[in-house]
Short mmCIF file of C-alpha atoms in Angstrom, two decimals:
data_model
loop_
_atom_site.label_atom_id
_atom_site.label_comp_id
_atom_site.label_asym_id
_atom_site.label_seq_id
_atom_site.Cartn_x
_atom_site.Cartn_y
_atom_site.Cartn_z
CA UNK A 1 0.13 -0.12 -0.19
CA UNK A 2 1.49 3.38 -1.19
CA UNK A 3 1.80 5.78 1.39
CA UNK A 4 3.39 9.65 1.71
CA UNK A 5 6.05 10.75 3.98
CA UNK A 6 6.95 14.49 4.48
CA UNK A 7 10.67 15.29 4.94
CA UNK A 8 10.41 18.80 6.91
CA UNK A 9 9.77 21.27 6.74
CA UNK A 10 11.60 21.24 10.56
CA UNK A 11 13.68 17.73 10.46
CA UNK A 12 16.99 17.29 11.80
CA UNK A 13 18.36 16.18 8.36
CA UNK A 14 17.38 19.76 6.77
CA UNK A 15 19.69 22.80 7.38
CA UNK A 16 17.08 25.08 6.91
CA UNK A 17 13.40 24.63 6.36
CA UNK A 18 11.92 22.79 3.38
CA UNK A 19 10.02 19.55 2.45
CA UNK A 20 10.23 16.74 0.62
CA UNK A 21 6.67 14.99 0.40
CA UNK A 22 7.75 11.59 -0.93
CA UNK A 23 5.12 8.74 -1.81
CA UNK A 24 6.43 5.59 -1.28
CA UNK A 25 5.97 1.90 -1.78
CA UNK A 26 7.48 -0.31 0.84
CA UNK A 27 10.94 1.21 1.12
CA UNK A 28 11.20 2.68 -1.94
CA UNK A 29 10.46 6.29 -3.70
CA UNK A 30 8.00 6.33 -6.22
CA UNK A 31 7.64 10.21 -6.40
CA UNK A 32 8.88 13.57 -4.87
CA UNK A 33 7.58 17.10 -4.45
CA UNK A 34 9.63 20.06 -3.05
CA UNK A 35 7.79 22.63 -1.26
CA UNK A 36 9.83 25.81 -0.60
CA UNK A 37 8.79 29.23 0.66
CA UNK A 38 9.26 29.11 4.42
CA UNK A 39 12.13 31.54 4.73
CA UNK A 40 10.72 34.01 2.25
CA UNK A 41 12.16 37.83 3.15
CA UNK A 42 11.01 39.86 0.14
CA UNK A 43 14.92 40.83 -0.29
CA UNK A 44 14.60 42.11 -3.83
CA UNK A 45 11.50 44.44 -2.89
CA UNK A 46 13.80 45.72 0.15
CA UNK A 47 16.81 46.29 -2.17
CA UNK A 48 14.40 48.98 -3.91
CA UNK A 49 14.28 50.77 -0.68
CA UNK A 50 17.64 51.38 -0.02
CA UNK A 51 20.31 53.32 -1.42
CA UNK A 52 22.90 51.75 -3.42
CA UNK A 53 25.27 51.63 -0.28
CA UNK A 54 22.84 50.12 2.22
CA UNK A 55 21.57 47.83 -0.27
CA UNK A 56 25.07 46.25 0.27
CA UNK A 57 24.59 45.36 3.49
CA UNK A 58 20.94 43.74 2.69
CA UNK A 59 22.15 42.04 -0.13
CA UNK A 60 24.85 39.90 1.89
CA UNK A 61 22.14 38.54 4.00
CA UNK A 62 20.38 36.76 0.98
CA UNK A 63 22.41 33.84 2.22
CA UNK A 64 24.72 33.24 5.62
CA UNK A 65 27.49 30.95 3.62
CA UNK A 66 27.93 32.69 0.12
CA UNK A 67 27.22 35.88 1.83
CA UNK A 68 30.19 37.75 0.13
CA UNK A 69 29.16 36.05 -3.24
CA UNK A 70 25.99 38.01 -3.36
CA UNK A 71 27.28 41.31 -2.28
CA UNK A 72 30.25 41.02 -4.65
CA UNK A 73 28.14 39.86 -7.55
CA UNK A 74 25.31 43.14 -6.98
CA UNK A 75 29.05 45.38 -6.97
CA UNK A 76 30.06 44.34 -9.91
CA UNK A 77 26.78 44.52 -11.46
CA UNK A 78 26.95 48.09 -10.16
CA UNK A 79 30.16 48.84 -11.31
CA UNK A 80 29.38 46.98 -15.00
CA UNK A 81 26.35 49.90 -15.19
CA UNK A 82 28.54 53.06 -13.76
CA UNK A 83 31.40 51.96 -16.31
CA UNK A 84 33.59 51.48 -12.92
CA UNK A 85 36.76 49.17 -13.11
CA UNK A 86 37.74 47.83 -9.47
CA UNK A 87 41.72 48.28 -9.35
CA UNK A 88 43.89 44.90 -9.63
CA UNK A 89 44.22 44.76 -5.94
CA UNK A 90 41.05 44.65 -4.71
CA UNK A 91 40.28 42.78 -7.76
CA UNK A 92 42.81 39.79 -6.21
CA UNK A 93 41.18 40.29 -2.53
CA UNK A 94 37.90 39.84 -4.01
CA UNK A 95 39.22 36.39 -5.17
CA UNK A 96 40.83 35.40 -2.09
CA UNK A 97 37.49 35.76 -0.13
CA UNK A 98 35.58 34.07 -2.62
CA UNK A 99 37.54 31.10 -2.18
CA UNK A 100 37.91 30.98 1.22
CA UNK A 101 33.82 31.09 1.01
CA UNK A 102 33.68 28.09 -1.00
CA UNK A 103 36.27 26.21 1.17
CA UNK A 104 34.21 26.94 4.29
CA UNK A 105 31.17 26.40 2.50
CA UNK A 106 31.90 22.96 1.18
CA UNK A 107 33.15 21.96 4.27
CA UNK A 108 30.21 22.82 5.92
CA UNK A 109 28.30 20.80 3.43
CA UNK A 110 30.89 18.05 3.85
CA UNK A 111 30.37 18.03 7.66
CA UNK A 112 26.60 17.57 7.25
CA UNK A 113 27.03 15.34 4.84
CA UNK A 114 29.07 13.21 7.55
CA UNK A 115 26.44 13.75 10.03
CA UNK A 116 23.50 12.55 7.66
CA UNK A 117 25.17 9.10 6.99
CA UNK A 118 25.83 8.77 10.79
CA UNK A 119 29.86 9.51 10.64
CA UNK A 120 30.17 11.59 13.69
CA UNK A 121 33.68 11.46 14.08
CA UNK A 122 34.29 12.79 10.43
CA UNK A 123 31.75 15.57 10.89
CA UNK A 124 33.76 16.57 13.94
CA UNK A 125 36.90 16.16 11.79
CA UNK A 126 35.42 18.55 9.26
CA UNK A 127 34.30 21.17 11.51
CA UNK A 128 37.80 21.59 13.01
CA UNK A 129 39.13 22.12 9.31
CA UNK A 130 36.53 24.54 8.96
CA UNK A 131 37.25 26.44 11.86
CA UNK A 132 40.91 27.49 10.17
CA UNK A 133 39.07 28.78 6.94
CA UNK A 134 36.73 30.73 9.34
CA UNK A 135 39.59 32.09 11.82
CA UNK A 136 41.34 32.99 8.23
CA UNK A 137 38.06 34.87 6.88
CA UNK A 138 37.94 36.67 10.68
CA UNK A 139 41.41 37.63 10.17
CA UNK A 140 40.98 39.63 6.91
CA UNK A 141 37.58 41.08 7.54
CA UNK A 142 37.13 41.00 11.20
CA UNK A 143 33.92 38.87 10.69
CA UNK A 144 32.69 34.85 10.28
CA UNK A 145 29.66 35.23 8.14
CA UNK A 146 28.99 38.42 6.61
CA UNK A 147 32.40 40.13 5.85
CA UNK A 148 31.72 43.26 4.63
CA UNK A 149 34.30 43.42 2.38
CA UNK A 150 32.76 44.77 -0.90
CA UNK A 151 31.85 48.41 -2.23
CA UNK A 152 31.07 49.54 -5.14
CA UNK A 153 34.15 49.92 -7.18
CA UNK A 154 36.36 47.61 -4.88
CA UNK A 155 36.75 46.56 -1.57
CA UNK A 156 37.08 47.98 2.22
CA UNK A 157 39.61 46.33 3.72
CA UNK A 158 43.20 45.25 2.57
CA UNK A 159 45.34 42.11 3.29
CA UNK A 160 48.49 44.01 4.36
CA UNK A 161 50.46 40.75 5.51
CA UNK A 162 49.51 37.75 2.75
CA UNK A 163 52.35 35.60 3.96
CA UNK A 164 50.64 35.47 7.41
CA UNK A 165 47.76 33.23 6.14
CA UNK A 166 50.32 30.78 4.95
CA UNK A 167 50.32 27.97 8.16
CA UNK A 168 46.81 27.96 8.09
CA UNK A 169 46.15 27.14 3.99
CA UNK A 170 49.14 24.61 5.38
CA UNK A 171 46.88 22.89 7.95
CA UNK A 172 43.78 23.18 5.44
CA UNK A 173 45.61 21.28 2.66
CA UNK A 174 47.17 18.35 4.89
CA UNK A 175 43.55 18.15 6.32
CA UNK A 176 41.94 17.86 3.25
CA UNK A 177 44.51 15.54 1.75
CA UNK A 178 44.99 13.15 4.46
CA UNK A 179 41.45 13.35 6.08
CA UNK A 180 38.71 14.67 4.21
CA UNK A 181 39.45 13.46 0.93
CA UNK A 182 40.22 9.76 1.67
CA UNK A 183 37.16 9.68 4.11
CA UNK A 184 34.93 10.24 1.77
CA UNK A 185 36.19 8.56 -1.35
CA UNK A 186 37.86 5.45 0.04
CA UNK A 187 36.21 4.79 3.27
CA UNK A 188 34.06 1.83 2.99
CA UNK A 189 31.01 3.36 5.21
CA UNK A 190 30.96 6.76 3.00
CA UNK A 191 31.34 4.53 -0.21
CA UNK A 192 28.46 2.45 0.68
CA UNK A 193 26.10 5.29 1.39
CA UNK A 194 26.96 7.30 -1.67
CA UNK A 195 27.99 5.00 -4.69
CA UNK A 196 25.23 4.50 -6.93
CA UNK A 197 23.11 6.62 -5.05
CA UNK A 198 20.63 9.27 -6.01
CA UNK A 199 21.57 9.50 -9.66
CA UNK A 200 20.85 12.70 -11.86
CA UNK A 201 21.86 11.44 -15.55
CA UNK A 202 23.33 14.15 -17.68
CA UNK A 203 20.43 14.86 -19.89
CA UNK A 204 17.93 15.37 -16.53
CA UNK A 205 20.76 17.98 -15.83
CA UNK A 206 20.60 19.45 -18.91
CA UNK A 207 16.68 19.69 -18.83
CA UNK A 208 16.44 21.10 -15.57
CA UNK A 209 19.36 23.43 -15.79
CA UNK A 210 21.47 22.40 -12.69
CA UNK A 211 24.72 24.18 -11.76
CA UNK A 212 27.50 24.05 -10.12
CA UNK A 213 28.69 20.96 -8.34
CA UNK A 214 25.20 19.32 -9.36
CA UNK A 215 25.75 19.64 -12.93
CA UNK A 216 29.79 18.93 -12.80
CA UNK A 217 29.03 15.84 -11.31
CA UNK A 218 26.80 14.69 -13.83
CA UNK A 219 29.13 15.51 -16.91
CA UNK A 220 28.23 19.06 -17.37
CA UNK A 221 32.05 20.74 -17.72
CA UNK A 222 30.39 24.29 -16.73
CA UNK A 223 31.78 26.54 -14.47
CA UNK A 224 31.84 30.71 -14.52
CA UNK A 225 35.39 30.90 -13.23
CA UNK A 226 36.25 29.07 -16.46
CA UNK A 227 33.54 30.02 -19.53
CA UNK A 228 33.28 33.61 -18.38
CA UNK A 229 36.49 34.48 -16.02
CA UNK A 230 36.04 37.16 -14.08
CA UNK A 231 37.93 38.59 -10.69
CA UNK A 232 41.56 37.16 -11.25
CA UNK A 233 40.89 33.90 -12.57
CA UNK A 234 41.76 34.11 -15.90
CA UNK A 235 45.30 34.92 -14.44
CA UNK A 236 45.39 32.49 -12.03
CA UNK A 237 44.54 29.72 -14.30
CA UNK A 238 41.78 27.83 -12.91
CA UNK A 239 41.14 24.40 -13.50
CA UNK A 240 37.57 22.71 -13.43
CA UNK A 241 36.98 19.26 -12.03
CA UNK A 242 33.98 17.10 -13.67
CA UNK A 243 32.70 13.50 -12.88
CA UNK A 244 30.33 11.67 -14.99
CA UNK A 245 28.35 8.93 -12.46
CA UNK A 246 26.21 11.40 -11.60
CA UNK A 247 25.46 10.13 -7.73
CA UNK A 248 26.13 11.19 -4.53
CA UNK A 249 29.85 10.23 -4.70
CA UNK A 250 30.50 12.44 -7.79
CA UNK A 251 28.92 15.08 -6.21
CA UNK A 252 31.18 14.30 -2.85
CA UNK A 253 34.35 13.97 -5.48
CA UNK A 254 33.65 16.95 -7.02
CA UNK A 255 33.47 19.09 -3.94
CA UNK A 256 36.28 17.31 -2.18
CA UNK A 257 38.43 17.93 -5.52
CA UNK A 258 37.13 21.76 -5.79
CA UNK A 259 38.62 22.58 -2.14
CA UNK A 260 41.94 21.76 -3.14
CA UNK A 261 41.56 23.52 -6.06
CA UNK A 262 40.58 26.68 -3.91
CA UNK A 263 43.46 26.24 -1.73
CA UNK A 264 45.80 26.28 -4.50
CA UNK A 265 43.85 29.58 -5.92
CA UNK A 266 43.88 31.30 -2.64
CA UNK A 267 47.68 30.87 -2.29
CA UNK A 268 48.24 32.00 -5.77
CA UNK A 269 45.93 35.02 -5.19
CA UNK A 270 48.00 36.11 -2.40
CA UNK A 271 51.52 35.59 -3.89
CA UNK A 272 50.50 37.90 -6.37
CA UNK A 273 48.52 40.27 -4.61
CA UNK A 274 49.34 43.59 -6.65
CA UNK A 275 49.95 46.90 -5.27
CA UNK A 276 47.85 49.46 -5.51
CA UNK A 277 44.45 51.31 -4.17
CA UNK A 278 41.60 49.17 -2.48
CA UNK A 279 38.75 50.91 -4.57
CA UNK A 280 38.20 53.27 -7.57
CA UNK A 281 35.86 55.64 -6.25
CA UNK A 282 35.09 57.45 -2.99
CA UNK A 283 32.09 58.03 -1.18
CA UNK A 284 28.35 57.50 -1.99
CA UNK A 285 28.98 56.27 -5.75
CA UNK A 286 26.37 58.21 -8.23
CA UNK A 287 24.74 55.17 -10.37
CA UNK A 288 23.49 56.42 -13.88
CA UNK A 289 20.61 54.93 -15.54
CA UNK A 290 21.52 51.88 -17.24
CA UNK A 291 21.23 47.76 -16.63
CA UNK A 292 23.18 45.04 -16.29
CA UNK A 293 23.39 41.49 -15.89
CA UNK A 294 26.52 39.30 -14.23
CA UNK A 295 27.12 35.93 -13.44
CA UNK A 296 29.86 34.69 -10.92
CA UNK A 297 30.36 31.12 -9.75
CA UNK A 298 29.13 31.07 -5.94
CA UNK A 299 30.03 27.61 -4.19
CA UNK A 300 26.77 25.87 -5.02
CA UNK A 301 26.77 27.18 -8.35
CA UNK A 302 25.90 29.95 -11.02
CA UNK A 303 24.93 33.08 -9.03
CA UNK A 304 22.93 35.23 -11.35
CA UNK A 305 22.10 39.26 -11.03
CA UNK A 306 20.06 41.56 -13.05
CA UNK A 307 20.31 45.07 -11.63
CA UNK A 308 18.53 48.34 -12.96
CA UNK A 309 19.17 51.71 -12.52
CA UNK A 310 16.81 54.83 -13.29
CA UNK A 311 19.56 57.13 -12.31
CA UNK A 312 18.04 57.58 -8.44
CA UNK A 313 19.29 56.83 -5.06
CA UNK A 314 18.16 53.71 -4.93
CA UNK A 315 18.06 50.36 -7.46
CA UNK A 316 15.31 50.46 -9.49
CA UNK A 317 15.11 46.58 -9.89
CA UNK A 318 17.42 43.91 -8.38
CA UNK A 319 16.62 40.19 -9.67
CA UNK A 320 18.38 37.31 -7.91
CA UNK A 321 18.64 33.94 -9.21
CA UNK A 322 20.71 31.80 -6.51
CA UNK A 323 22.39 28.55 -7.58
CA UNK A 324 19.84 26.45 -5.47
CA UNK A 325 16.88 28.07 -6.59
CA UNK A 326 17.69 25.27 -10.02
CA UNK A 327 19.13 22.76 -7.76
CA UNK A 328 16.58 21.92 -5.85
CA UNK A 329 13.91 20.81 -7.84
CA UNK A 330 16.65 18.26 -9.05
CA UNK A 331 16.34 16.43 -5.90
CA UNK A 332 12.47 15.31 -7.41
CA UNK A 333 14.13 13.01 -9.97
CA UNK A 334 17.12 11.93 -7.75
CA UNK A 335 14.90 10.24 -5.07
CA UNK A 336 13.13 8.23 -7.52
CA UNK A 337 13.47 4.58 -6.89
CA UNK A 338 15.86 5.15 -4.18
CA UNK A 339 15.18 3.67 -0.48
CA UNK A 340 13.79 6.21 1.89
CA UNK A 341 16.38 5.82 3.99
CA UNK A 342 18.87 7.59 1.58
CA UNK A 343 16.34 10.33 1.14
CA UNK A 344 18.38 12.47 3.56
CA UNK A 345 22.06 12.02 2.00
CA UNK A 346 20.47 12.59 -1.57
CA UNK A 347 18.76 16.13 -0.24
CA UNK A 348 22.05 17.04 1.29
CA UNK A 349 23.83 16.04 -1.69
CA UNK A 350 22.52 19.11 -3.48
CA UNK A 351 23.66 21.13 -0.72
CA UNK A 352 20.03 22.84 -0.79
CA UNK A 353 20.77 26.81 0.63
CA UNK A 354 16.84 27.84 1.28
CA UNK A 355 17.65 31.11 2.36
CA UNK A 356 19.09 31.54 -1.21
CA UNK A 357 15.92 29.82 -2.90
CA UNK A 358 13.47 31.97 -0.79
CA UNK A 359 15.30 35.42 -0.50
CA UNK B 1 28.58 21.43 -23.59
CA UNK B 2 29.24 21.07 -27.45
CA UNK B 3 30.28 24.08 -29.65
CA UNK B 4 28.60 26.93 -28.70
CA UNK B 5 27.26 29.22 -31.30
CA UNK B 6 28.87 32.32 -32.45
CA UNK B 7 27.54 35.62 -31.56
CA UNK B 8 26.30 36.26 -35.34
CA UNK B 9 24.64 33.06 -35.13
CA UNK B 10 22.44 34.09 -32.06
CA UNK B 11 21.62 37.31 -34.07
CA UNK B 12 20.57 35.91 -37.04
CA UNK B 13 18.17 33.09 -35.23
CA UNK B 14 16.83 35.61 -32.68
CA UNK B 15 16.20 37.95 -35.36
CA UNK B 16 14.02 35.14 -36.99
CA UNK B 17 11.98 34.51 -34.31
CA UNK B 18 8.45 35.70 -34.27
CA UNK B 19 7.82 38.87 -32.16
CA UNK B 20 11.62 39.67 -31.88
CA UNK B 21 12.09 43.66 -33.47
CA UNK B 22 15.49 44.14 -32.98
CA UNK B 23 18.78 42.84 -31.29
CA UNK B 24 21.57 44.38 -30.18
CA UNK B 25 25.05 43.69 -28.22
CA UNK B 26 26.19 45.29 -24.79
CA UNK B 27 29.65 43.92 -24.24
CA UNK B 28 29.16 39.99 -23.60
CA UNK B 29 25.33 40.32 -23.76
CA UNK B 30 23.00 40.14 -26.42
CA UNK B 31 19.53 42.10 -25.87
CA UNK B 32 16.43 41.03 -27.83
CA UNK B 33 13.36 43.54 -27.88
CA UNK B 34 10.37 41.83 -28.27
CA UNK B 35 7.00 43.32 -27.17
CA UNK B 36 4.86 40.79 -28.74
CA UNK B 37 6.97 37.89 -28.13
CA UNK B 38 6.00 33.98 -29.42
CA UNK B 39 7.26 32.15 -26.50
CA UNK B 40 6.90 28.81 -28.16
CA UNK B 41 8.93 30.06 -31.04
CA UNK B 42 11.87 31.05 -28.48
CA UNK B 43 12.11 28.15 -26.74
CA UNK B 44 12.34 26.04 -29.90
CA UNK B 45 15.00 28.17 -31.43
CA UNK B 46 16.88 28.41 -27.55
CA UNK B 47 16.88 24.50 -27.84
CA UNK B 48 18.07 24.41 -31.38
CA UNK B 49 20.99 26.57 -30.87
CA UNK B 50 21.81 24.44 -27.39
CA UNK B 51 21.44 27.13 -24.94
CA UNK B 52 20.89 27.08 -21.41
CA UNK B 53 17.66 28.55 -19.97
CA UNK B 54 19.11 30.82 -16.60
CA UNK B 55 16.00 32.63 -15.17
CA UNK B 56 13.38 35.03 -15.75
CA UNK B 57 13.30 38.71 -14.11
CA UNK B 58 9.65 40.43 -14.31
CA UNK B 59 9.40 44.06 -13.41
CA UNK B 60 5.78 45.44 -12.79
CA UNK B 61 5.13 48.83 -14.90
CA UNK B 62 2.61 49.95 -12.25
CA UNK B 63 0.54 48.46 -9.28
CA UNK B 64 -2.15 47.22 -11.87
CA UNK B 65 -0.95 47.49 -15.15
CA UNK B 66 1.50 45.46 -17.10
CA UNK B 67 4.83 43.79 -16.52
CA UNK B 68 8.24 43.65 -18.13
CA UNK B 69 9.55 40.29 -18.58
CA UNK B 70 13.07 39.36 -19.44
CA UNK B 71 14.01 35.70 -20.34
CA UNK B 72 18.00 35.22 -19.75
CA UNK B 73 19.69 32.39 -21.18
CA UNK B 74 23.30 31.59 -21.92
CA UNK B 75 25.66 30.24 -24.57
CA UNK B 76 29.34 30.60 -23.03
CA UNK B 77 30.35 33.10 -22.96
CA UNK B 78 27.48 35.25 -23.82
CA UNK B 79 24.51 35.68 -22.54
CA UNK B 80 21.01 36.19 -24.33
CA UNK B 81 18.53 38.56 -23.09
CA UNK B 82 15.04 38.50 -24.34
CA UNK B 83 12.76 41.25 -22.99
CA UNK B 84 9.22 40.92 -23.69
CA UNK B 85 5.98 42.43 -21.64
CA UNK B 86 2.62 40.97 -20.38
CA UNK B 87 -0.75 41.60 -22.56
CA UNK B 88 -3.53 42.21 -19.92
CA UNK B 89 -1.74 40.66 -17.34
CA UNK B 90 -0.82 37.08 -19.13
CA UNK B 91 1.63 35.88 -20.95
CA UNK B 92 2.67 32.12 -22.68
CA UNK B 93 4.48 29.89 -20.36
CA UNK B 94 8.06 29.30 -21.27
CA UNK B 95 7.89 26.21 -18.88
CA UNK B 96 5.50 24.39 -21.32
CA UNK B 97 8.51 23.61 -23.46
CA UNK B 98 11.70 24.46 -20.81
CA UNK B 99 10.85 22.69 -17.46
CA UNK B 100 13.96 24.64 -15.83
CA UNK B 101 11.66 27.73 -16.32
CA UNK B 102 8.91 26.27 -14.17
CA UNK B 103 10.07 27.59 -10.57
CA UNK B 104 10.94 31.02 -11.84
CA UNK B 105 7.14 31.41 -13.42
CA UNK B 106 5.53 30.38 -10.37
CA UNK B 107 7.25 32.64 -8.46
CA UNK B 108 6.66 35.59 -10.42
CA UNK B 109 3.01 34.45 -10.38
CA UNK B 110 3.02 34.71 -6.40
CA UNK B 111 4.89 38.09 -6.40
CA UNK B 112 3.60 40.09 -8.97
CA UNK B 113 0.64 38.33 -10.43
CA UNK B 114 1.81 37.37 -13.58
CA UNK B 115 -0.46 34.77 -15.29
CA UNK B 116 1.66 32.10 -17.12
CA UNK B 117 -0.77 30.86 -19.94
CA UNK B 118 0.02 26.68 -20.42
CA UNK B 119 2.08 26.30 -17.13
CA UNK B 120 2.08 22.49 -16.28
CA UNK B 121 2.36 23.29 -12.79
CA UNK B 122 0.51 26.71 -11.91
CA UNK B 123 0.70 26.22 -8.33
CA UNK B 124 1.95 28.66 -5.84
CA UNK B 125 5.73 28.18 -5.16
CA UNK B 126 6.50 30.90 -2.44
CA UNK B 127 3.04 31.47 -0.90
CA UNK B 128 0.53 29.07 0.91
CA UNK B 129 -2.13 27.44 -1.35
CA UNK B 130 -4.89 29.40 -1.95
CA UNK B 131 -3.06 32.74 -1.11
CA UNK B 132 -4.04 35.64 -3.51
CA UNK B 133 -0.84 36.10 -6.11
CA UNK B 134 1.01 39.32 -6.69
CA UNK B 135 2.07 39.54 -2.94
CA UNK B 136 4.81 42.32 -3.71
CA UNK B 137 3.29 43.80 -7.06
CA UNK B 138 1.72 47.26 -5.46
CA UNK B 139 4.69 47.69 -3.19
CA UNK B 140 7.41 47.18 -6.09
CA UNK B 141 5.60 49.49 -8.45
CA UNK B 142 5.50 52.35 -5.93
CA UNK B 143 7.96 55.59 -6.57
CA UNK B 144 11.32 54.58 -4.67
CA UNK B 145 12.82 56.18 -2.23
CA UNK B 146 15.53 55.01 0.57
CA UNK B 147 13.25 54.19 3.56
CA UNK B 148 14.82 54.59 6.60
CA UNK B 149 11.79 52.73 8.74
CA UNK B 150 10.77 48.84 7.87
CA UNK B 151 9.26 48.49 4.27
CA UNK B 152 7.94 45.06 4.12
CA UNK B 153 4.02 44.95 3.68
CA UNK B 154 4.02 42.94 6.30
CA UNK B 155 4.94 45.48 8.76
CA UNK B 156 2.67 48.17 8.12
CA UNK B 157 -0.51 49.17 9.82
#
């Protein structure tokens, strides 16, 4: 006799409130429907009621994980409308923060993924490593979550002693290479819960328009850092990571390899930090009438911003398409035919951000 | 991803879509103006070219009037933006042919009240079932001033 099982909106397996209604026959999932909207805050409306500086603070709060991505992408869109070019030093600092943010986001995901499969000791190891990243972000920006680094035309804070962050990066790279990557890719317990689980075929990934690690794990070699380089990625020689299996293990492997690439990018950006000013403009910028679209690669995939100005004190329109908005619906095909017990790790493998999705 | 079409290919194919009046180039982006767009023809053209759907932006032109709608697509490294507008508050659904557009259109209905004709799943996305569509339309259409006080419609008396 088929039955319906609601996971969420509030459940220990979910980072934030969303709901997956699954219809099961015995232990096997026959269909699923995702419901969102439990964290809706109307940020796109509020962005029309703040001036061009205040709105950066607002936009940074779209997400508590990829906060820098949102503030930075918005600033890049405003800069494009105004014809402002951020100075090279600011561009490198933005790259450092963006990759440190990717590291802490992927480590957060890895820790939660470990917890979801009952691997508590791995969770503790990963969160110890994540603290090194958070400490580095705090040392640079003074903040652990919303860094407040971005301004229109550049960044607020310098990195006066780039070499000081070398030991933290060494420890992080060692921890990733010796603990996190082997634990997820060679440990029999982890493999038993991830290999062949929650597949998303390449065709379905294209049909659903998924982005980021979810797309790359299904064989789609797409990454804004490679396809449309911004910040310092063209200079630093970014290497994208793909897998073809499309299962939870492939998503794990993509994120694990990306973390090592992020450490390399942070090292390279710090080592090549060019001299010069931190911003191209001072004070409250005047944004002339115009519109711009900007894409960046957030930890969870492509973030898209459309920003319109009518020359007034506030943006005329800010449209935000977060990566989770297109990745979360792909949970529905991933879980069909899977055991109910795997629902938790399958939905987690998308790294769903509900705060981003609802805005 | 297979071989991406050239910018000239994109412009030629977009210009041939019924309802597209003009196509302009702005840096790495193409902008097509199509006030009376044939949405199904656009979907077919984008599929033929192998473009990936990104999202849809909607901006109200007034509290009770029409809405500007921009469909965004990408053909690396070019972003293709196709701007159209509603007629009597309605527009043909893109999601009927492009599943990735489903959530974007449902969200626009919830927040701005645009009706997408032929949408395969026209249920609310962000709003509770049974809630009236267009939650933010009036507030987004108001004259813009930087507000020191809370601006959420839920925070008003």
